[in-house]
Coordinates of C-alpha atoms and ligand atoms in Angstrom, one line a residue:
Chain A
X226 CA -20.9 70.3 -31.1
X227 CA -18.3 68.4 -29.0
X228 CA -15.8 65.5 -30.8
X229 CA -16.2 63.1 -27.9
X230 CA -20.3 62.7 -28.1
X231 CA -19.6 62.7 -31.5
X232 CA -17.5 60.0 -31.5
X233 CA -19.4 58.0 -28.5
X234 CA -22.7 58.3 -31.3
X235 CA -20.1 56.6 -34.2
X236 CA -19.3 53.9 -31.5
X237 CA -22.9 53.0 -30.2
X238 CA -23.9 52.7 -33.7
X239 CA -21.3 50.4 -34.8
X240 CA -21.8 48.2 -31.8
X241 CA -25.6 48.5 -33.1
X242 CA -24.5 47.0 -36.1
X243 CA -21.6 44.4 -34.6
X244 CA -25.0 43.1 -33.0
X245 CA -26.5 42.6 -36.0
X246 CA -24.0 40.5 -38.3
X247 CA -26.3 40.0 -41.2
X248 CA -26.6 43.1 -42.0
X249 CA -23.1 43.8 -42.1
X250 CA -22.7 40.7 -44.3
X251 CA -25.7 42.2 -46.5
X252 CA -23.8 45.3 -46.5
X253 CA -20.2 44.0 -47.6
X254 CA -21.3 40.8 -49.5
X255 CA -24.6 42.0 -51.4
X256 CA -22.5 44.8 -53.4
X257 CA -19.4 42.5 -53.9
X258 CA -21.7 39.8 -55.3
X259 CA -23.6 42.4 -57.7
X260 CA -20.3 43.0 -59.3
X261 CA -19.0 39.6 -59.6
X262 CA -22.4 38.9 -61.5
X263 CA -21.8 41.6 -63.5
X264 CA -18.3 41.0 -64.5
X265 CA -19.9 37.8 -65.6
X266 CA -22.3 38.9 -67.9
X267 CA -20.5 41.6 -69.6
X268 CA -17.7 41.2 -72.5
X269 CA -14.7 43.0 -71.0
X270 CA -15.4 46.3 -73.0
X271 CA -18.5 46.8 -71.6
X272 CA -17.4 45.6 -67.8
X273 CA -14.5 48.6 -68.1
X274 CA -17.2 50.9 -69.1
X275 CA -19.8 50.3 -67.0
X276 CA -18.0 49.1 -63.5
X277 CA -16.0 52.1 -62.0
X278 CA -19.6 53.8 -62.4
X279 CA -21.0 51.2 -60.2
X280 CA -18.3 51.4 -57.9
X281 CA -19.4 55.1 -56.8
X282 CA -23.3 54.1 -56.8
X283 CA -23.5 50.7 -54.8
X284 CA -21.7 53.1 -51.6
X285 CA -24.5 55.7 -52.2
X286 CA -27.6 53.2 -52.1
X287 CA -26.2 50.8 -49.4
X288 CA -26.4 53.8 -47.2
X289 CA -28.8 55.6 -48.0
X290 CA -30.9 52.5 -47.1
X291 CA -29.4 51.7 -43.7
X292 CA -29.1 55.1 -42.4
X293 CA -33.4 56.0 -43.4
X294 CA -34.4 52.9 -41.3
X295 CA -31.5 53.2 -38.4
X296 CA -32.7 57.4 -38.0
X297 CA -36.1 56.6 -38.3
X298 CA -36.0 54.1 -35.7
X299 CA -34.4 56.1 -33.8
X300 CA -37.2 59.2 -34.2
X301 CA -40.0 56.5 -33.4
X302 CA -38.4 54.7 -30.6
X303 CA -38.2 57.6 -28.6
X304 CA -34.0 57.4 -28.6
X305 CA -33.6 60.8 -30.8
X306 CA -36.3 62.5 -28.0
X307 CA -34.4 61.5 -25.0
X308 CA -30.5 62.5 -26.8
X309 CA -32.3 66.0 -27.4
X310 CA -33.3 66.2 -23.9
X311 CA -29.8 65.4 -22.8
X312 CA -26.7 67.5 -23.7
X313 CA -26.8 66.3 -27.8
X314 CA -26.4 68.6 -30.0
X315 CA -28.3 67.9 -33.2
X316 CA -24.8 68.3 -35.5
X317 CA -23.8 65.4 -32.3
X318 CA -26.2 62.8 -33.7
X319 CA -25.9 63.4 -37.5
X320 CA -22.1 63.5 -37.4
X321 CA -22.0 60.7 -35.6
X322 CA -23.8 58.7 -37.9
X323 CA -21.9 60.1 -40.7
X324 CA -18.6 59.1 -39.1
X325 CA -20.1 55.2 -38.2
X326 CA -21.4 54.6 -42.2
X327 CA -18.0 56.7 -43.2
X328 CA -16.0 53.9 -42.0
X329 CA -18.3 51.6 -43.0
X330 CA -18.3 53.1 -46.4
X331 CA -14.7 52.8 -46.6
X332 CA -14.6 49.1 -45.6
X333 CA -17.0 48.2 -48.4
X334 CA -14.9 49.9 -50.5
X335 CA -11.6 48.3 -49.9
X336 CA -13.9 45.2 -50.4
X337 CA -15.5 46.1 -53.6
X338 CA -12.6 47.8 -54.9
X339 CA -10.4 44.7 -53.7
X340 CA -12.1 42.2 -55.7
X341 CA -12.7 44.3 -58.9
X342 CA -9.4 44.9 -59.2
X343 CA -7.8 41.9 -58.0
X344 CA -9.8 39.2 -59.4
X345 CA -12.5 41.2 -61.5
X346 CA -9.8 42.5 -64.0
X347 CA -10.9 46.1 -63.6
X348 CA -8.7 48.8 -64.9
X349 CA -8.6 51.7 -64.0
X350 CA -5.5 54.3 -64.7
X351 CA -6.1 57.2 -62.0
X352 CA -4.5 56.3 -58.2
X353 CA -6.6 53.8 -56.0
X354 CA -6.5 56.1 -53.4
X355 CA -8.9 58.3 -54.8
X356 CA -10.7 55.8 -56.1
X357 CA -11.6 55.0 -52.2
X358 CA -12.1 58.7 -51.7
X359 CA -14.7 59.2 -53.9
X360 CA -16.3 55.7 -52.8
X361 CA -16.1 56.9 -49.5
X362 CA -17.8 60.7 -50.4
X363 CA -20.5 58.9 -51.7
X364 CA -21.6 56.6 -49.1
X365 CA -21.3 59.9 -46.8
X366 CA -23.8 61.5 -49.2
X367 CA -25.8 58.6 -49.2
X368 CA -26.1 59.0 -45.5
X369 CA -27.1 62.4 -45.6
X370 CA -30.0 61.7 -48.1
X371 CA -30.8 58.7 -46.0
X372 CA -31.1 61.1 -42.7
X373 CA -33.2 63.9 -44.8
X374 CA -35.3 61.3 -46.0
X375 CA -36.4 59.7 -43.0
X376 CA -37.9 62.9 -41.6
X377 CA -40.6 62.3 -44.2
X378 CA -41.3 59.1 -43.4
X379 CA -43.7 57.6 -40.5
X380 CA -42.6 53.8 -40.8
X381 CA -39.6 51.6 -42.2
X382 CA -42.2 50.3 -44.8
X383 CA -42.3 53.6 -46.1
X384 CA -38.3 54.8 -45.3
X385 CA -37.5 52.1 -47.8
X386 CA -40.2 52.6 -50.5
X387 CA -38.0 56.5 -50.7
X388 CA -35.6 54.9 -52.3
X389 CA -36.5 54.2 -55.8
X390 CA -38.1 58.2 -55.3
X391 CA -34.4 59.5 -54.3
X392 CA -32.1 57.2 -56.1
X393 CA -33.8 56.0 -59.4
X394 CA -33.6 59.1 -60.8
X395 CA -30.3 60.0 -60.0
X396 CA -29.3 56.4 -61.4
X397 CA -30.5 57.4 -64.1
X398 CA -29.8 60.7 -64.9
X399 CA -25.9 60.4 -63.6
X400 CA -24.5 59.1 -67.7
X401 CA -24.1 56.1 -66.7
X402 CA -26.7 54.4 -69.3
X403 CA -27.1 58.0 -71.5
X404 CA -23.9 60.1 -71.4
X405 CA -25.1 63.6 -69.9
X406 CA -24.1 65.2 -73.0
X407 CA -26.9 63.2 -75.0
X408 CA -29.4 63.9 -72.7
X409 CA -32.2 66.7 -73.5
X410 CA -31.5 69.9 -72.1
X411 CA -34.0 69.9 -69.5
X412 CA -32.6 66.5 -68.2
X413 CA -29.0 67.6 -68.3
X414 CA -29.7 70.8 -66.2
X415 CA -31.7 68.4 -64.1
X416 CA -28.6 65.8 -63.7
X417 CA -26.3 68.6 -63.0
X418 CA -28.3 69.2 -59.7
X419 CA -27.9 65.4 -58.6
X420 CA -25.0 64.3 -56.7
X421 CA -24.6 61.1 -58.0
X422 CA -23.7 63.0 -61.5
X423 CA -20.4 63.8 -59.7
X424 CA -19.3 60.8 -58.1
X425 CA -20.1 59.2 -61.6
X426 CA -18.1 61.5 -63.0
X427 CA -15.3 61.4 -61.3
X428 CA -15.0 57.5 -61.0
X429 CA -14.9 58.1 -64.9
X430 CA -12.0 60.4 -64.8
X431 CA -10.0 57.9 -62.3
X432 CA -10.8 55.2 -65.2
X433 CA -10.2 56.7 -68.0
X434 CA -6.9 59.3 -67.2
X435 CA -3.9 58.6 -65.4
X436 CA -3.3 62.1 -64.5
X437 CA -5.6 63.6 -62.1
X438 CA -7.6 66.7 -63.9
X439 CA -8.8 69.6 -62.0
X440 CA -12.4 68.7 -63.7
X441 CA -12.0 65.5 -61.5
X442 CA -11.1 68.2 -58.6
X443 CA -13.9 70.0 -59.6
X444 CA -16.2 66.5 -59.0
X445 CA -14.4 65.8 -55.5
X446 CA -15.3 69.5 -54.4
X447 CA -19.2 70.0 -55.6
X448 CA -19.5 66.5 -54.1
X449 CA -18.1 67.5 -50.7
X450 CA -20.3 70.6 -50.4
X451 CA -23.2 68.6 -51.5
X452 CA -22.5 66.3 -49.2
X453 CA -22.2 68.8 -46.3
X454 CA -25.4 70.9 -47.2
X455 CA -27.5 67.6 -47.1
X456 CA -25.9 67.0 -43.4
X457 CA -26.8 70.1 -42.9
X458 CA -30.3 69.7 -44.0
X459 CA -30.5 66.4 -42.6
X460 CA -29.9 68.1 -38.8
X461 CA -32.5 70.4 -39.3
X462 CA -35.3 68.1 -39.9
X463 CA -34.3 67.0 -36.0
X464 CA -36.6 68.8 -33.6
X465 CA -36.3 68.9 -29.8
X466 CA -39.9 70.6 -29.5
X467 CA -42.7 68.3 -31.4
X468 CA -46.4 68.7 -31.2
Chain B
X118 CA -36.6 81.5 -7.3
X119 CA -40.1 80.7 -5.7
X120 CA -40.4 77.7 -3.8
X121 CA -41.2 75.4 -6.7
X122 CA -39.3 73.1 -8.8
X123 CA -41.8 73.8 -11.3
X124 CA -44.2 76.1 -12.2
X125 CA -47.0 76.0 -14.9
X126 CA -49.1 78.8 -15.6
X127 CA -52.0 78.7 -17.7
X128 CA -50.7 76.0 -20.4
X129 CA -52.3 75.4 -23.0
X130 CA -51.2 72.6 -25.4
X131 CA -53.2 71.6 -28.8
X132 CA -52.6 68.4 -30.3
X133 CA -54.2 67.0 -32.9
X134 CA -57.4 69.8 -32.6
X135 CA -57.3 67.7 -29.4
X136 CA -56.6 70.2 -26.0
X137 CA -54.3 67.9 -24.7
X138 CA -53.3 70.9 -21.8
X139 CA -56.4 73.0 -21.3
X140 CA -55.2 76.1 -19.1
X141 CA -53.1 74.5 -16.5
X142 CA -51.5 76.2 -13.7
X143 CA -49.7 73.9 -11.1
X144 CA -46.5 73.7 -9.2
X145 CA -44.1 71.2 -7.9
X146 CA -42.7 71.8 -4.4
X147 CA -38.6 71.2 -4.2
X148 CA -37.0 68.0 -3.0
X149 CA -40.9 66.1 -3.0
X150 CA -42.7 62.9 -4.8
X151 CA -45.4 64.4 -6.7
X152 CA -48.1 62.2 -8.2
X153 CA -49.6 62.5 -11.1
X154 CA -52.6 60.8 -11.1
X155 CA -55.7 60.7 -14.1
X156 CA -57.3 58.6 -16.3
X157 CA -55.9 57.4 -19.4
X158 CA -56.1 60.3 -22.1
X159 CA -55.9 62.9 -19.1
X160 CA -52.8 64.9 -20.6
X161 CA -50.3 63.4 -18.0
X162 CA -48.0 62.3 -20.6
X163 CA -48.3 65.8 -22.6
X164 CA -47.5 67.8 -19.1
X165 CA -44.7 65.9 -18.2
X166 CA -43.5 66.7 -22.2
X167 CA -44.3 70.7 -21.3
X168 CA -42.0 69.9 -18.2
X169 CA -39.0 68.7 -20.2
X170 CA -39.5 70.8 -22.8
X171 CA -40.0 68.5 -25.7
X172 CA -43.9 69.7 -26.0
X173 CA -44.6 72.6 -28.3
X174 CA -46.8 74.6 -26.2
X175 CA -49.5 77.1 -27.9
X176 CA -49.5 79.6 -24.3
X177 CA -48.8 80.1 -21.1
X178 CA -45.2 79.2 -19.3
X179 CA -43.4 76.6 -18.0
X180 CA -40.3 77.3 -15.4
X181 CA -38.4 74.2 -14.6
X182 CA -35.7 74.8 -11.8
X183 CA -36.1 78.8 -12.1
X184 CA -35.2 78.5 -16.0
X185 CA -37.5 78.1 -19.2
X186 CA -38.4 74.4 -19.8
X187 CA -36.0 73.1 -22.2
X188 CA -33.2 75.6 -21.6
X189 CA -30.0 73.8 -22.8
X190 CA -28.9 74.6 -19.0
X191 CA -31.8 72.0 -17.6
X192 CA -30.3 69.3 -20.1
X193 CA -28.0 68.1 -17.6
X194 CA -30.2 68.7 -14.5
X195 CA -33.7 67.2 -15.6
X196 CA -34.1 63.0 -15.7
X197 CA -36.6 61.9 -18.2
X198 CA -38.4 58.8 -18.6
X199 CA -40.9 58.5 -21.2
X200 CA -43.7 55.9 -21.3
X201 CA -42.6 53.4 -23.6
X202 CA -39.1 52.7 -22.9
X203 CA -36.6 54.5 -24.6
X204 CA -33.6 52.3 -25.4
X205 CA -31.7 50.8 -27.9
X206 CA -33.0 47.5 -28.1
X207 CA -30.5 45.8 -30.5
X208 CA -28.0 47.0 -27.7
X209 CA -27.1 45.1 -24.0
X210 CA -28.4 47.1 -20.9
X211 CA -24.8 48.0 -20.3
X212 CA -24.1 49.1 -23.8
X213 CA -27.0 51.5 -23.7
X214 CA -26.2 53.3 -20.2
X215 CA -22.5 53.2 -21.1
X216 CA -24.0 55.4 -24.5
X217 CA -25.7 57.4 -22.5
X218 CA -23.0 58.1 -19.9
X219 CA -20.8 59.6 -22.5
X220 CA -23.6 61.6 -23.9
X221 CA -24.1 63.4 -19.9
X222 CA -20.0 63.1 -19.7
X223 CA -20.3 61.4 -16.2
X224 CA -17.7 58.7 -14.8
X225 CA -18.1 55.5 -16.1
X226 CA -18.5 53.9 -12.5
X227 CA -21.9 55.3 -12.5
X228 CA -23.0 52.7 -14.8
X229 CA -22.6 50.4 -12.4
X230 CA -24.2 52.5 -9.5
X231 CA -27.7 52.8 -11.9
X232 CA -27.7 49.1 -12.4
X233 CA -27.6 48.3 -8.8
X234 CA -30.4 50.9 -8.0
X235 CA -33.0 49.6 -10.5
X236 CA -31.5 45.6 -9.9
X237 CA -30.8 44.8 -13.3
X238 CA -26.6 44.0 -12.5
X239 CA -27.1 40.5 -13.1
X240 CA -29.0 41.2 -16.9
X241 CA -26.5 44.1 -18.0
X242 CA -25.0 42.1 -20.5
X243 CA -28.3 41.1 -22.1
X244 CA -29.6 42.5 -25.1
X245 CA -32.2 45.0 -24.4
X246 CA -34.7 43.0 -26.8
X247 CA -34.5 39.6 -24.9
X248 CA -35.4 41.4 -21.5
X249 CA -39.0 41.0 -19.8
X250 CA -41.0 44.5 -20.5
X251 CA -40.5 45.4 -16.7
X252 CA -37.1 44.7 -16.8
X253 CA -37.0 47.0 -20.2
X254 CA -38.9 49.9 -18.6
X255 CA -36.2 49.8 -15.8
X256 CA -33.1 50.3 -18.3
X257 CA -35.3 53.1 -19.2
X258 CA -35.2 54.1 -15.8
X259 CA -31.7 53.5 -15.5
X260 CA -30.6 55.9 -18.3
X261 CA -32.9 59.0 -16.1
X262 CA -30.6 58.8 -12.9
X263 CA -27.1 58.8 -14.4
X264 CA -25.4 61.9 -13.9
X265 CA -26.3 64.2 -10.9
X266 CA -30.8 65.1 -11.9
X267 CA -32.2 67.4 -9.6
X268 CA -35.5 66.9 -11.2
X269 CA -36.8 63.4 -12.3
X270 CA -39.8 63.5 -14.8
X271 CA -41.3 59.1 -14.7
X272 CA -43.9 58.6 -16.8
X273 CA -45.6 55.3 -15.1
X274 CA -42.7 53.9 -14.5
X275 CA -44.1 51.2 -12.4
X276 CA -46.7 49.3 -14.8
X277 CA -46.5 46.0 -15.1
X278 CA -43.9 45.3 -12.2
X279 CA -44.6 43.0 -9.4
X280 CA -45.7 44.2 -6.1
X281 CA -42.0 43.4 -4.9
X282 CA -40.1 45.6 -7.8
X283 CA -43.0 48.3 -7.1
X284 CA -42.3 48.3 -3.3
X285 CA -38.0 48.3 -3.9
X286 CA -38.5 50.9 -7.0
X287 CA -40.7 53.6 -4.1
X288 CA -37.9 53.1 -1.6
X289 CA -35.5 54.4 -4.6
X290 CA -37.8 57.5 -5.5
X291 CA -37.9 57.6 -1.3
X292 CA -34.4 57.7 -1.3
X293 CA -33.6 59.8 -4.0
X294 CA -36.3 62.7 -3.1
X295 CA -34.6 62.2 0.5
X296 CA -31.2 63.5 -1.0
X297 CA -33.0 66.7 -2.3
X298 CA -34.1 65.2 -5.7
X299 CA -37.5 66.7 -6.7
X300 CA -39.4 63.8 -8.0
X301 CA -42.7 63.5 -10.4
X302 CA -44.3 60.1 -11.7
X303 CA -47.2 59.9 -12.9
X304 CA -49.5 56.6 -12.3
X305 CA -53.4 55.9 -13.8
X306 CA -52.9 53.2 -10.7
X307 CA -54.7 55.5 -7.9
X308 CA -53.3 53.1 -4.8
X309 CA -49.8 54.5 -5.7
X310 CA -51.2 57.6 -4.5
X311 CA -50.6 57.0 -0.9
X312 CA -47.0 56.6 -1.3
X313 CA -46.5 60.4 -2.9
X314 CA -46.2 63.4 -0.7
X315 CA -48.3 65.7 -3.0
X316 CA -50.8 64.9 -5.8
X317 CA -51.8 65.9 -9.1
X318 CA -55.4 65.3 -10.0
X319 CA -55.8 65.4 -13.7
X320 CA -58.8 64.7 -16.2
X321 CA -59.7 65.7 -19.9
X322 CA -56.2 68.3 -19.6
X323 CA -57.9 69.8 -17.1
X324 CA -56.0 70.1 -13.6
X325 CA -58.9 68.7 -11.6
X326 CA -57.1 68.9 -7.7
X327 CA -53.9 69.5 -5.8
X328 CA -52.7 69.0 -2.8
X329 CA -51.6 66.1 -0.4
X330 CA -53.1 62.9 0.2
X331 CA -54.9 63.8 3.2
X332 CA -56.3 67.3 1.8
X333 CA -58.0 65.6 -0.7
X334 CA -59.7 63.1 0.9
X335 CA -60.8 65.9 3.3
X336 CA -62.0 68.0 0.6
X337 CA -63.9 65.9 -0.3
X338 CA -65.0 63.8 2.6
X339 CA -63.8 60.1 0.8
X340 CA -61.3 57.9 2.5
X341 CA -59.7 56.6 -0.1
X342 CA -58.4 58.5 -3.5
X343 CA -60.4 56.6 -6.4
X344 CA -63.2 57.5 -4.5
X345 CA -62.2 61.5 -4.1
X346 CA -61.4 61.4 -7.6
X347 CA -64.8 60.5 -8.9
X348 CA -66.4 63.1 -6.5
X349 CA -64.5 65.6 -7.8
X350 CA -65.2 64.4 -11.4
X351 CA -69.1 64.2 -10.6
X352 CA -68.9 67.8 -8.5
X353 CA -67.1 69.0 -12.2
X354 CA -69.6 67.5 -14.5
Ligands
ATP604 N1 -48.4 61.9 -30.5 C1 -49.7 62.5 -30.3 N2 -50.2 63.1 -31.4 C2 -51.4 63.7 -31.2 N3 -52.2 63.7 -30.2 C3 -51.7 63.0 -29.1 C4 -50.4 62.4 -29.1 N4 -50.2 61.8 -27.9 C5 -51.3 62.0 -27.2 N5 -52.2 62.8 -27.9 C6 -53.5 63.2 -27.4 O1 -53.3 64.1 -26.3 C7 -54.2 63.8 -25.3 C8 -53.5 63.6 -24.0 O2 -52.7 62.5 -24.1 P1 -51.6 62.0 -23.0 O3 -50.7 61.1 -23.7 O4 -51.0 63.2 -22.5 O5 -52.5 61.3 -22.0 P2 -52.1 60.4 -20.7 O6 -52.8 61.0 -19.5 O7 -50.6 60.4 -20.6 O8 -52.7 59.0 -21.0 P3 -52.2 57.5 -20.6 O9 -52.5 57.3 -19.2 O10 -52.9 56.6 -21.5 O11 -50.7 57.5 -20.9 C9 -55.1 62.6 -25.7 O12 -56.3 63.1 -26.1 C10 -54.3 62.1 -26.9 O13 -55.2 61.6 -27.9
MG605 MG1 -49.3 58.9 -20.8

């Protein structure tokens, strides 16, 4: 792996996206308006309760979305074959990504963030900061399950229609409509193994406590190595050989 | 070292339940333009592939500059153009070589010397996606001779350009195998046959002939190569 095609990969697809303004706008304005509507519909009780949630699953599904159609175009365009024939490494190409849709991430975050807190009214007692951080960690994962994904998938059609099959569930199963707790057993052991669980989690610790627990620590750290084995399983599905 | 670029010996390459590479053993002599010339479905694609490595081959070996194909070694030393371009289309033709520059870790001024060769320095600030298809396949192109290849691998890299771009892109390949840079292109256009120093003769993945231009047509008493090529198909059938 070497920092400088890694960095090179992050740059070329950045400019891929400065080409393409509308989707950054979709990317930046889509989530942003999603909140404002929602801040609109809710009584305040329920906008506190359910909003720092949302804040940690709009970074997860935004990227899990662009990063399935950006790899698989670049597995059927022929791009991914001719990086592998050149000196890429696979960890290259996927950390390259990662880095690009990191910052990303963190843009749509100070975005997101910005306006829930500024002109939203959200509270929320734990630092900002980490707030971002965790914001951030979860559009990286959703890049990983993006990347993973789009190995099984033959055409963008299909890339997207993975997305209700990878994130539905986890929406579901994270506490954000049924605490974990209340869940049946089978379903509880099954939210434990979903990473959105976590960032739920922990964006419920920032809201809720002012000083940081280890539990939230705890979050942070399965979501990193989650985060990290998904890379990893992402850059395995890459093959240089194909039949 | 032998005295071939490349050396195939008895490939065999299944894909699909389809034999795609059906036993082939050829070579490519150093520092030459070798054509490779069959009809469309002929398993010229899928050799070039076994070549550079990115074909999973079920037997038989291919050496490519004295080392397995696909050694990380070759990465640097093998050009690669595949049959549909290859390029970032929501990127300009500058963007894309500039990308690809980095990933080889060559100067940047050879950006600017693969524009000039395949003539696209007035377009380089074009997106990829508003150029003609020719002008596409020739970023393509581009992209295969930055850095320092030994060996180039074109697959058709001439269809659909005009006769004038055809004649200026040979001159390059002329140029480029006269600097010691071991060239092979495959073509289903059989008149490009005359402007390679050896041939290729390829059907059903079967290597039907080798040799130059004039053994073939003497081999087979023809004067012209579409001609030797279907006596060679009728003498196999
Ligand atoms: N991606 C693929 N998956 C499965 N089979 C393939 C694939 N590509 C080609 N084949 C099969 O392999 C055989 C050889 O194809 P190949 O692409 O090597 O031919 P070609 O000589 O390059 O043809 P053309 O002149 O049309 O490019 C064909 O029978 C084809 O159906
Ligand atoms: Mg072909």
């Amino acid at each position: 792996m070497s920092a400088h095609r890694t960095v090179a990969t992050a740059r070329r697809v950045l400019a891929q996206l400065r080409h393409d303004p509308r989707t950054i706008a979709l990317l930046l304005v889509v989530p942003a308006m999603l909140m404002t509507l929602l801040a609109w519909i809710l009584d305040d009780a329920n906008w506190q309760r359910y909003a720092p949630g949302l804040l940690g699953i709009f970074p997860m599904l935004v990227m899990f979305l662009v990063t399935s159609v950006a790899t698989l175009r670049e597995r059927t365009s022929g791009t991914l074959e001719r990086l592998l024939s050149m000196p890429m490494s696979k960890a290259d190409f996927v950390f390259g990504y990662a880095l690009a849709f990191g910052l990303l991430a963190i843009v749509q975050a100070i975005i997101v963030g910005g306006l829930c807190f500024v002109a939203l009214g959200l509270t929320m007692r734990g630092p900002t900061s980490l707030v971002l951080m965790v914001a951030v960690l979860d559009g990286l994962l959703g890049t990983a399950l993006g990347l993973f994904v789009s190995a099984f998938a033959q055409t963008e059609f299909q890339a997207v229609q993975f997305m209700p099959v990878a994130l539905l569930p986890q929406f579901l199963l994270c506490g954000l409509i049924v605490p974990t707790d209340d869940l049946p057993s089978v379903l509880r052991f099954l939210s434990a193994l979903l990473p959105l669980t976590y960032a739920f989690d922990a964006m419920q610790k920032l809201a809720q406590n002012e000083v940081v627990s280890s539990g939230f620590w705890v979050d942070v750290a399965i979501l990193v190595a989650m985060a990290l084995a998904l890379l990893t399983a992402g850059t395995a599905t890459l093959r240089r050989r194909t039949r | 070292m032998n005295d071939h670029a490349v050396q195939l010996t008895n490939v065999v390459v299944n894909r699909n339940g389809i034999l795609a590479l059906d036993d082939v053993s050829v070579g490519i002599g150093f520092g030459r333009i070798t054509g490779l010339l069959g009809p469309s479905g002929s398993g010229k694609s899928t050799l070039m592939r076994a070549i550079v490595g990115v074909q999973i081959v079920a037997s038989g070996s291919v050496t490519v500059l004295g080392l397995p194909a696909g050694a990380p070694e070759l990465r640097s030393r093998v050009g690669y153009v595949t049959q549909a371009p290859s390029v970032y289309r929501d990127l300009t033709v500058r963007e894309n070589l500039s990308y690809f520059r980095n990933i080889l870790g060559t100067r940047n001024a050879d950006v600017d010397r693969v524009l000039e060769a395949v003539d696209l320095t007035s377009v380089q600030s074009q997106m990829v996606k508003t150029l003609s298809g020719g002008q596409e396949g020739r970023v393509s192109l581009a992209t295969a001779l930055l850095g320092k290849p030994e060996l180039l691998i074109l697959d058709e890299p001439t269809v659909g350009l005009d006769p004038v771009l055809r004649r200026d892109l040979w001159a390059l390949f002329h140029t480029l195998a006269d600097s010691g840079i071991t060239i092979l292109i495959s073509s289903h256009v059989m008149d490009e046959a005359s402007r390679c120093h050896d041939l290729i003769l390829m059907r059903d993945g079967k290597l039907l002939a080798q040799g130059t231009e004039r053994e073939l047509l003497l081999q087979t008493s023809t004067d012209d190569i579409e001609s030797a090529f279907l006596h060679l198909v009728d003498g196999h059938t």
